Amino acid sequence: MVGALTQTDVDRYRRDGYIAPVRAIDAERAADLLARYDAFKGRGETDGNAVLRSKPHLVFPWLYDLIRDPAVTGPVSAILGPNLLAWGSSFFAKPAGDPGFVSWHQDANYWGLEPHEILTAWIAFSPSRRENGCMRVVPGSQAKAFEHRDTFHKDNLLTRGQEISVEVDEDQAADITLEPGEMSLHHVGIVHGSDPNTSDIPRIGFAVRYIASHVRQTGGRTTATLALGEDTHGHFDLEPRPEAEYGPAALVFREAALARQHAVLFAGAEAPAG
Ligand SMILES: O=C(O)CCC(=O)C(=O)O
């Protein structure tokens, strides 16, 4: 065993660019997290969806704690090593019957992070299956960087609708099916996307972007959360745990952190969630 993964798991991740399913938390805790998510959605906050989309762990203590939970960081550290930062987090939510989809893309194309010792832990709060639009990946595709274009399609869950400019052979794609509390780990370079939710079951996933502590932001200095071990390189300003759910100080901090990230990544343009 290495962390909470076997050496075979780690070898498979290095070959295929992903591994799934990995059990992170039990079904009961996943149900509790989903209930908290639903309760917040039920409040109908004006900026609620935008907050859930980018760095929500900076305003929800229970997400900040999930990001730092050994149940999640253990398997991640088996791949990235003992010192981990979380550079971002995003909910990818598709209500029942939602036309939302995610075009085929590679995260490495636009995050401006080097080297690529970076992965996403995609934690299922609900079941994630083919019929409700589970994530799909092209195994092994992390080995090659593809050109991308922005489509701004209205149903694309990526803010700019980024997609790979060449045809992706869907016959090569693998479905990542997960039960609540399971997660997948995918490499920053893997080609991935997902289809609309054609079922009556919501699909709610929480994606956390983990980086090894030596990874740096190439265009300038931004913020990140210390998730495990030590910040050995000091490349990022560290983010504090929110003092209370959706509290004013935490909201202000999150806004400032995103503004810095956007300025570095897009010179003022809007940053993507995924
Ligand atoms: O949730 C999805 O369908 C896609 C997620 C994604 O693009 C990501 O985690 O980078």
mmCIF file of C-alpha atoms and ligand atoms in Angstrom:
data_model
loop_
_atom_site.group_PDB
_atom_site.id
_atom_site.type_symbol
_atom_site.label_atom_id
_atom_site.label_comp_id
_atom_site.label_asym_id
_atom_site.label_seq_id
_atom_site.Cartn_x
_atom_site.Cartn_y
_atom_site.Cartn_z
ATOM 1 C CA MET A 1 0.000 0.000 0.000
ATOM 2 C CA VAL A 2 1.084 3.608 -0.703
ATOM 3 C CA GLY A 3 -1.134 5.985 1.292
ATOM 4 C CA ALA A 4 -4.599 4.538 0.770
ATOM 5 C CA LEU A 5 -3.820 3.183 -2.708
ATOM 6 C CA THR A 6 -1.948 0.036 -3.694
ATOM 7 C CA GLN A 7 1.175 0.254 -5.860
ATOM 8 C CA THR A 8 -0.926 -1.311 -8.632
ATOM 9 C CA ASP A 9 -3.414 1.571 -8.322
ATOM 10 C CA VAL A 10 -0.602 4.123 -8.550
ATOM 11 C CA ASP A 11 0.921 2.365 -11.570
ATOM 12 C CA ARG A 12 -2.502 2.312 -13.248
ATOM 13 C CA TYR A 13 -2.937 6.035 -12.575
ATOM 14 C CA ARG A 14 0.456 6.765 -14.151
ATOM 15 C CA ARG A 15 -0.431 4.711 -17.236
ATOM 16 C CA ASP A 16 -4.096 5.711 -17.728
ATOM 17 C CA GLY A 17 -4.117 9.195 -16.190
ATOM 18 C CA TYR A 18 -6.929 8.367 -13.787
ATOM 19 C CA ILE A 19 -8.124 5.920 -11.194
ATOM 20 C CA ALA A 20 -11.679 5.190 -10.032
ATOM 21 C CA PRO A 21 -13.545 4.385 -7.975
ATOM 22 C CA VAL A 22 -11.666 5.231 -4.789
ATOM 23 C CA ARG A 23 -13.725 5.136 -1.581
ATOM 24 C CA ALA A 24 -13.173 8.436 0.270
ATOM 25 C CA ILE A 25 -16.013 8.838 2.777
ATOM 26 C CA ASP A 26 -18.919 6.620 3.752
ATOM 27 C CA ALA A 27 -22.396 6.914 2.258
ATOM 28 C CA GLU A 28 -23.790 8.483 5.449
ATOM 29 C CA ARG A 29 -21.277 11.334 5.402
ATOM 30 C CA ALA A 30 -21.847 11.830 1.678
ATOM 31 C CA ALA A 31 -25.594 12.128 2.370
ATOM 32 C CA ASP A 32 -24.868 14.711 5.080
ATOM 33 C CA LEU A 33 -22.693 16.746 2.691
ATOM 34 C CA LEU A 34 -25.379 16.585 0.005
ATOM 35 C CA ALA A 35 -27.968 17.758 2.546
ATOM 36 C CA ARG A 36 -25.749 20.765 3.414
ATOM 37 C CA TYR A 37 -25.319 21.524 -0.289
ATOM 38 C CA ASP A 38 -29.096 21.285 -0.876
ATOM 39 C CA ALA A 39 -29.825 23.427 2.193
ATOM 40 C CA PHE A 40 -27.544 26.161 0.873
ATOM 41 C CA LYS A 41 -29.104 25.958 -2.623
ATOM 42 C CA GLY A 42 -32.500 26.249 -0.940
ATOM 43 C CA ARG A 43 -31.532 29.641 0.482
ATOM 44 C CA GLY A 44 -31.530 31.039 -3.058
ATOM 45 C CA GLU A 45 -28.584 33.387 -2.457
ATOM 46 C CA THR A 46 -28.081 35.720 -5.413
ATOM 47 C CA ASP A 47 -24.424 34.809 -5.856
ATOM 48 C CA GLY A 48 -24.838 31.266 -4.575
ATOM 49 C CA ASN A 49 -24.175 29.437 -7.830
ATOM 50 C CA ALA A 50 -21.074 31.489 -8.594
ATOM 51 C CA VAL A 51 -19.712 30.739 -5.128
ATOM 52 C CA LEU A 52 -20.375 26.999 -5.510
ATOM 53 C CA ARG A 53 -18.591 27.095 -8.844
ATOM 54 C CA SER A 54 -15.257 28.585 -7.749
ATOM 55 C CA LYS A 55 -13.393 27.976 -4.485
ATOM 56 C CA PRO A 56 -16.504 27.294 -2.328
ATOM 57 C CA HIS A 57 -14.182 25.783 0.310
ATOM 58 C CA LEU A 58 -13.260 29.362 1.217
ATOM 59 C CA VAL A 59 -16.785 30.075 2.490
ATOM 60 C CA PHE A 60 -18.026 26.662 3.724
ATOM 61 C CA PRO A 61 -16.031 25.257 6.658
ATOM 62 C CA TRP A 62 -17.333 21.746 5.943
ATOM 63 C CA LEU A 63 -15.805 21.871 2.441
ATOM 64 C CA TYR A 64 -12.513 23.290 3.741
ATOM 65 C CA ASP A 65 -12.411 20.344 6.162
ATOM 66 C CA LEU A 66 -13.275 17.838 3.423
ATOM 67 C CA ILE A 67 -10.390 19.115 1.296
ATOM 68 C CA ARG A 68 -8.005 18.508 4.212
ATOM 69 C CA ASP A 69 -9.543 15.187 5.299
ATOM 70 C CA PRO A 70 -7.031 12.298 5.277
ATOM 71 C CA ALA A 71 -9.736 10.136 3.681
ATOM 72 C CA VAL A 72 -9.287 12.285 0.570
ATOM 73 C CA THR A 73 -5.682 13.461 0.895
ATOM 74 C CA GLY A 74 -4.364 9.947 1.685
ATOM 75 C CA PRO A 75 -5.048 8.533 -1.787
ATOM 76 C CA VAL A 76 -4.002 11.830 -3.398
ATOM 77 C CA SER A 77 -0.678 11.812 -1.545
ATOM 78 C CA ALA A 78 0.014 8.276 -2.754
ATOM 79 C CA ILE A 79 0.348 9.906 -6.180
ATOM 80 C CA LEU A 80 1.530 13.480 -5.519
ATOM 81 C CA GLY A 81 3.581 12.988 -2.348
ATOM 82 C CA PRO A 82 3.239 14.071 1.290
ATOM 83 C CA ASN A 83 2.953 17.857 0.855
ATOM 84 C CA LEU A 84 -0.234 18.975 -0.856
ATOM 85 C CA LEU A 85 -1.968 22.256 -1.624
ATOM 86 C CA ALA A 86 -5.484 22.677 -2.997
ATOM 87 C CA TRP A 87 -5.340 25.260 -5.778
ATOM 88 C CA GLY A 88 -9.082 25.279 -6.425
ATOM 89 C CA SER A 89 -12.420 23.622 -5.914
ATOM 90 C CA SER A 90 -15.675 23.580 -7.890
ATOM 91 C CA PHE A 91 -19.071 21.974 -7.784
ATOM 92 C CA PHE A 92 -20.121 20.391 -11.053
ATOM 93 C CA ALA A 93 -23.864 19.991 -10.626
ATOM 94 C CA LYS A 94 -26.445 18.656 -13.059
ATOM 95 C CA PRO A 95 -29.999 18.600 -11.697
ATOM 96 C CA ALA A 96 -32.376 15.900 -12.989
ATOM 97 C CA GLY A 97 -32.961 16.381 -16.725
ATOM 98 C CA ASP A 98 -30.342 19.154 -16.948
ATOM 99 C CA PRO A 99 -28.970 19.864 -20.444
ATOM 100 C CA GLY A 100 -25.630 20.951 -18.945
ATOM 101 C CA PHE A 101 -22.584 19.159 -20.321
ATOM 102 C CA VAL A 102 -18.808 19.495 -20.221
ATOM 103 C CA SER A 103 -16.974 19.540 -23.537
ATOM 104 C CA TRP A 104 -13.839 17.444 -24.034
ATOM 105 C CA HIS A 105 -10.929 19.380 -22.581
ATOM 106 C CA GLN A 106 -7.601 19.163 -20.763
ATOM 107 C CA ASP A 107 -7.260 21.235 -17.586
ATOM 108 C CA ALA A 108 -3.498 21.637 -18.142
ATOM 109 C CA ASN A 109 -4.305 23.835 -21.123
ATOM 110 C CA TYR A 110 -5.373 26.842 -19.070
ATOM 111 C CA TRP A 111 -4.412 26.591 -15.419
ATOM 112 C CA GLY A 112 -0.875 27.971 -15.829
ATOM 113 C CA LEU A 113 0.651 25.548 -13.312
ATOM 114 C CA GLU A 114 4.022 23.813 -13.677
ATOM 115 C CA PRO A 115 5.122 21.055 -13.395
ATOM 116 C CA HIS A 116 2.089 18.863 -13.990
ATOM 117 C CA GLU A 117 2.107 17.097 -10.651
ATOM 118 C CA ILE A 118 -1.519 18.072 -10.349
ATOM 119 C CA LEU A 119 -4.694 16.031 -10.114
ATOM 120 C CA THR A 120 -8.381 16.478 -9.472
ATOM 121 C CA ALA A 121 -10.210 14.507 -6.821
ATOM 122 C CA TRP A 122 -13.819 14.430 -8.070
ATOM 123 C CA ILE A 123 -15.917 13.467 -5.047
ATOM 124 C CA ALA A 124 -19.424 12.160 -5.709
ATOM 125 C CA PHE A 125 -22.098 13.678 -3.444
ATOM 126 C CA SER A 126 -24.779 11.851 -5.489
ATOM 127 C CA PRO A 127 -24.591 8.739 -7.675
ATOM 128 C CA SER A 128 -22.773 9.512 -10.925
ATOM 129 C CA ARG A 129 -23.736 7.231 -13.786
ATOM 130 C CA ARG A 130 -23.928 7.214 -17.558
ATOM 131 C CA GLU A 131 -27.597 8.264 -17.546
ATOM 132 C CA ASN A 132 -27.114 11.260 -15.245
ATOM 133 C CA GLY A 133 -24.028 12.488 -17.058
ATOM 134 C CA CYS A 134 -21.043 10.940 -15.289
ATOM 135 C CA MET A 135 -17.586 12.182 -16.145
ATOM 136 C CA ARG A 136 -15.883 10.423 -19.062
ATOM 137 C CA VAL A 137 -12.147 10.249 -19.729
ATOM 138 C CA VAL A 138 -9.875 9.127 -22.560
ATOM 139 C CA PRO A 139 -7.360 6.809 -20.858
ATOM 140 C CA GLY A 140 -3.724 7.626 -21.618
ATOM 141 C CA SER A 141 -4.534 10.978 -23.251
ATOM 142 C CA GLN A 142 -2.542 12.921 -20.615
ATOM 143 C CA ALA A 143 0.566 12.140 -22.675
ATOM 144 C CA LYS A 144 -0.294 14.653 -25.418
ATOM 145 C CA ALA A 145 -1.360 18.340 -25.291
ATOM 146 C CA PHE A 146 -4.147 19.320 -27.733
ATOM 147 C CA GLU A 147 -5.151 22.738 -29.066
ATOM 148 C CA HIS A 148 -8.361 24.192 -27.539
ATOM 149 C CA ARG A 149 -10.936 26.762 -28.591
ATOM 150 C CA ASP A 150 -13.617 28.673 -26.650
ATOM 151 C CA THR A 151 -17.220 27.982 -27.711
ATOM 152 C CA PHE A 152 -19.226 29.814 -24.996
ATOM 153 C CA HIS A 153 -22.030 27.260 -25.528
ATOM 154 C CA LYS A 154 -24.890 28.177 -23.168
ATOM 155 C CA ASP A 155 -25.224 24.661 -21.707
ATOM 156 C CA ASN A 156 -21.509 24.091 -21.248
ATOM 157 C CA LEU A 157 -20.625 23.968 -17.549
ATOM 158 C CA LEU A 158 -17.177 25.389 -18.329
ATOM 159 C CA THR A 159 -17.365 29.171 -18.231
ATOM 160 C CA ARG A 160 -15.814 29.735 -21.636
ATOM 161 C CA GLY A 161 -16.978 26.429 -23.114
ATOM 162 C CA GLN A 162 -13.391 25.408 -23.764
ATOM 163 C CA GLU A 163 -13.062 22.334 -25.972
ATOM 164 C CA ILE A 164 -10.406 20.403 -27.820
ATOM 165 C CA SER A 165 -10.221 21.581 -31.447
ATOM 166 C CA VAL A 166 -9.794 18.110 -32.937
ATOM 167 C CA GLU A 167 -12.340 15.259 -32.993
ATOM 168 C CA VAL A 168 -12.159 13.040 -29.897
ATOM 169 C CA ASP A 169 -12.722 9.342 -30.606
ATOM 170 C CA GLU A 170 -15.534 8.620 -28.134
ATOM 171 C CA ASP A 171 -15.080 4.871 -28.599
ATOM 172 C CA GLN A 172 -11.856 5.286 -26.615
ATOM 173 C CA ALA A 173 -13.614 6.971 -23.664
ATOM 174 C CA ALA A 174 -14.261 5.322 -20.295
ATOM 175 C CA ASP A 175 -17.225 6.184 -18.059
ATOM 176 C CA ILE A 176 -16.355 7.052 -14.474
ATOM 177 C CA THR A 177 -19.277 5.712 -12.485
ATOM 178 C CA LEU A 178 -19.307 6.519 -8.790
ATOM 179 C CA GLU A 179 -21.513 5.943 -5.759
ATOM 180 C CA PRO A 180 -21.929 8.700 -3.140
ATOM 181 C CA GLY A 181 -18.701 9.090 -1.163
ATOM 182 C CA GLU A 182 -16.517 7.550 -3.860
ATOM 183 C CA MET A 183 -14.106 9.671 -5.866
ATOM 184 C CA SER A 184 -12.029 9.544 -9.012
ATOM 185 C CA LEU A 185 -8.525 10.975 -9.310
ATOM 186 C CA HIS A 186 -7.641 12.390 -12.726
ATOM 187 C CA HIS A 187 -4.431 13.880 -14.109
ATOM 188 C CA VAL A 188 -4.425 17.553 -15.120
ATOM 189 C CA GLY A 189 -3.614 16.531 -18.700
ATOM 190 C CA ILE A 190 -6.250 13.863 -19.297
ATOM 191 C CA VAL A 191 -8.936 14.499 -21.911
ATOM 192 C CA HIS A 192 -12.285 14.483 -20.091
ATOM 193 C CA GLY A 193 -15.869 15.717 -20.379
ATOM 194 C CA SER A 194 -19.442 14.677 -19.681
ATOM 195 C CA ASP A 195 -22.892 14.500 -21.264
ATOM 196 C CA PRO A 196 -26.234 16.005 -20.158
ATOM 197 C CA ASN A 197 -28.280 14.445 -17.388
ATOM 198 C CA THR A 198 -31.088 12.542 -19.107
ATOM 199 C CA SER A 199 -32.298 10.900 -15.887
ATOM 200 C CA ASP A 200 -34.409 11.959 -12.910
ATOM 201 C CA ILE A 201 -31.421 11.630 -10.532
ATOM 202 C CA PRO A 202 -29.322 14.764 -9.867
ATOM 203 C CA ARG A 203 -25.577 14.417 -10.422
ATOM 204 C CA ILE A 204 -23.571 16.472 -7.919
ATOM 205 C CA GLY A 205 -19.778 16.278 -7.808
ATOM 206 C CA PHE A 206 -17.233 18.327 -5.865
ATOM 207 C CA ALA A 207 -13.907 18.680 -7.696
ATOM 208 C CA VAL A 208 -10.748 19.571 -5.766
ATOM 209 C CA ARG A 209 -7.569 20.591 -7.632
ATOM 210 C CA TYR A 210 -4.575 19.235 -5.715
ATOM 211 C CA ILE A 211 -0.993 20.204 -6.474
ATOM 212 C CA ALA A 212 2.311 18.981 -5.044
ATOM 213 C CA SER A 213 3.849 21.773 -2.951
ATOM 214 C CA HIS A 214 6.653 22.462 -5.457
ATOM 215 C CA VAL A 215 4.166 23.273 -8.260
ATOM 216 C CA ARG A 216 4.088 26.990 -9.100
ATOM 217 C CA GLN A 217 1.763 29.397 -10.903
ATOM 218 C CA THR A 218 3.725 30.511 -13.945
ATOM 219 C CA GLY A 219 2.100 33.923 -14.465
ATOM 220 C CA GLY A 220 2.252 35.345 -10.931
ATOM 221 C CA ARG A 221 1.451 34.707 -7.314
ATOM 222 C CA THR A 222 -1.987 33.389 -6.304
ATOM 223 C CA THR A 223 -3.522 31.640 -3.277
ATOM 224 C CA ALA A 224 -4.019 28.006 -2.264
ATOM 225 C CA THR A 225 -5.037 25.951 0.766
ATOM 226 C CA LEU A 226 -2.537 23.800 2.610
ATOM 227 C CA ALA A 227 -4.196 20.384 2.433
ATOM 228 C CA LEU A 228 -1.560 17.996 3.826
ATOM 229 C CA GLY A 229 1.947 18.162 5.272
ATOM 230 C CA GLU A 230 3.979 21.343 4.834
ATOM 231 C CA ASP A 231 4.139 24.143 2.335
ATOM 232 C CA THR A 232 7.752 23.400 1.437
ATOM 233 C CA HIS A 233 8.160 26.009 -1.317
ATOM 234 C CA GLY A 234 5.972 28.995 -0.401
ATOM 235 C CA HIS A 235 4.825 29.566 -4.002
ATOM 236 C CA PHE A 236 1.284 30.534 -2.896
ATOM 237 C CA ASP A 237 -0.287 32.682 -0.191
ATOM 238 C CA LEU A 238 -2.128 30.267 2.074
ATOM 239 C CA GLU A 239 -5.908 30.474 2.423
ATOM 240 C CA PRO A 240 -7.558 30.507 5.879
ATOM 241 C CA ARG A 241 -10.419 28.274 7.048
ATOM 242 C CA PRO A 242 -13.700 30.229 6.858
ATOM 243 C CA GLU A 243 -14.878 31.394 10.252
ATOM 244 C CA ALA A 244 -18.559 30.562 9.596
ATOM 245 C CA GLU A 245 -20.700 29.365 6.706
ATOM 246 C CA TYR A 246 -21.093 32.115 4.124
ATOM 247 C CA GLY A 247 -19.707 34.721 6.541
ATOM 248 C CA PRO A 248 -18.866 38.224 5.301
ATOM 249 C CA ALA A 249 -15.096 38.064 5.902
ATOM 250 C CA ALA A 250 -14.805 34.745 4.088
ATOM 251 C CA LEU A 251 -16.832 36.037 1.130
ATOM 252 C CA VAL A 252 -14.559 39.061 0.840
ATOM 253 C CA PHE A 253 -11.445 36.869 1.062
ATOM 254 C CA ARG A 254 -12.762 34.520 -1.643
ATOM 255 C CA GLU A 255 -13.562 37.409 -3.995
ATOM 256 C CA ALA A 256 -10.049 38.790 -3.580
ATOM 257 C CA ALA A 257 -8.448 35.369 -4.100
ATOM 258 C CA LEU A 258 -10.425 34.818 -7.310
ATOM 259 C CA ALA A 259 -9.635 38.299 -8.577
ATOM 260 C CA ARG A 260 -5.936 37.541 -8.172
ATOM 261 C CA GLN A 261 -6.302 34.188 -9.901
ATOM 262 C CA HIS A 262 -8.270 35.696 -12.780
ATOM 263 C CA ALA A 263 -5.739 38.485 -13.207
ATOM 264 C CA VAL A 264 -2.909 35.978 -13.490
ATOM 265 C CA LEU A 265 -4.707 33.497 -15.746
ATOM 266 C CA PHE A 266 -6.745 35.692 -18.024
ATOM 267 C CA ALA A 267 -5.493 39.269 -17.725
ATOM 268 C CA GLY A 268 -8.936 40.407 -16.550
ATOM 269 C CA ALA A 269 -11.128 37.915 -18.454
ATOM 270 C CA GLU A 270 -13.433 35.516 -16.609
ATOM 271 C CA ALA A 271 -11.788 32.325 -15.318
ATOM 272 C CA PRO A 272 -13.203 28.848 -15.907
ATOM 273 C CA ALA A 273 -14.478 26.552 -13.198
ATOM 274 C CA GLY A 274 -13.066 23.396 -14.731
HETATM 275 O O1 LIG B 1 -18.076 17.105 -13.703
HETATM 276 C C1 LIG B 1 -17.853 16.992 -14.900
HETATM 277 O O2 LIG B 1 -18.657 16.478 -15.660
HETATM 278 C C2 LIG B 1 -16.556 17.490 -15.466
HETATM 279 C C3 LIG B 1 -15.578 17.849 -14.400
HETATM 280 C C4 LIG B 1 -14.348 18.499 -14.915
HETATM 281 O O3 LIG B 1 -14.253 18.950 -16.024
HETATM 282 C C5 LIG B 1 -13.208 18.564 -14.019
HETATM 283 O O4 LIG B 1 -13.281 18.129 -12.873
HETATM 284 O O5 LIG B 1 -12.141 19.064 -14.450
#
